[in-house]
């Protein structure tokens, strides 16, 4: 029964990335929070100007301007803050960057991270080798400078695709993982987690230093501690850990963040997918309602068959030890990573930090699932730039808030504090630990606004505004649209801007506005909203990650998954997106990934001279819909061995380094 259910769920999708989206489709949020009625009223002001532009664009389209949105002269006349010649939408087997820039592969799956690391041999993979090599499916990238020409790069390894990693295996999730041996699973676990590696710059370009003293791999088995208010709670105790404070490994680290005190925040996203046990075990679980709200068990991997901690029937509490933000001290490779329970348990897409004007630290995070929420965590203590040790446990003590977006343009940040409002024993919350372990259930009670898949949430330290990437939501019905989520069956997503009251990130109020409604502005059915200066290459669909450069400019990356053809018809990439002045809402395409990949981890160096991007799951998503290939890809198909063009190698997720030819700042 369990097997059939799982099979059914996975068969519908091209690959595990699509199955992850399936978890979002389940719509595990049953909250009946008001999302309609008075919220439908649109706000006046800048957005109306954009909407006017939409009409103009539609008319221009009717006039046969080949999809251009707004007259081309307007684009030429607009003097944007991003100085580069944009590239074209398109789909092919390699990557593209704007003219005048180099895009060099810095790190690929299997590359050695230590002097003693074995050379990558995909036909003879072992756990021991993978532990000394760069992991799989790179997502978040963080940069921490050590000196003028030396830095630490931190990279998350979100998940694994066995059909692209191992010769001869194919899609195991479609056949009950019949061929998954303990050895393959051990490699998978070692390919998860993160990489911390020193890089050095010579002649303007960075290279990995396999001799770096700070180099480290974090994996799905690395010993960690649970800290903060929920640590030691009965629900965090297992047969292997009677203290409820010691846990092995981190799962599905998607986006993340860096702190100013030199730590790396690894956000645990779709942790539900690693648990195993079927619907009957879930229904019999002592916290069945919690499991349901989090989509547990997902059954996306066979780990539960080999390791009891991933089987909810055998080890019912292990699920509560994942879904947190993990803080790693990158300056000490022997340090024990800490899962910071004060920041809540949900599918953290990212974890982006800003030091507030009063010195407290504020960390923004999206819960990436359809109809889930936007959060922020505010520390009680202040950041001390002169005493690193004093900052090392700041994240254990503070208040987690969830956002409500009101029709009048207001934002209310509601505290998730036991005993306040409905978060009481009468409603099933016996303690702050309960509130944090079941963050989603607590946020439901508070009436948070269900969003169109909140992914990266990045504060802009120059303007103090905050940008929320809302990827898409095919399940939103016409009677459930609201201000920040204004479209039904939303395949394209939107970029939301939050302005904290008085520039105070700790404030419980603020205002919101939309920067763009993504998708093709030349198609009236899409109801996209862009600045008319946006060209037919400047618009995108499905914003996922983003970053702010040292100039205070927003850069957005996309993940359309297997729906790329319907969403935009172009491969994913990096777009500049203007947020200020007359150019607000203008997109401009800078980089494009090979077909099947997702664009993650945009990360600028602090001098804006290098942009690192993470090209994840190359040759995976939606290759069936690319006519020159027209089928799903596996390791064994030579035609999918992009972007290496080496017949001996499978497609390899990679971190790409973008620099200006001849040096200098990017797009300035
Ligand atoms: Fe791992 Fe929400 O992307
Ligand atoms: Ca993402
Ligand atoms: Ca980011």
XYZ file of C-alpha atoms in Angstrom, residues 43-50 513:
9
model
C -3.369 49.222 -4.193
C -2.905 52.483 -5.989
C 0.320 54.114 -7.026
C 3.326 52.671 -8.727
C 1.672 49.364 -9.444
C -1.016 51.072 -11.481
C 1.664 52.616 -13.632
C 2.979 49.138 -14.226
C 4.438 46.380 -2.735
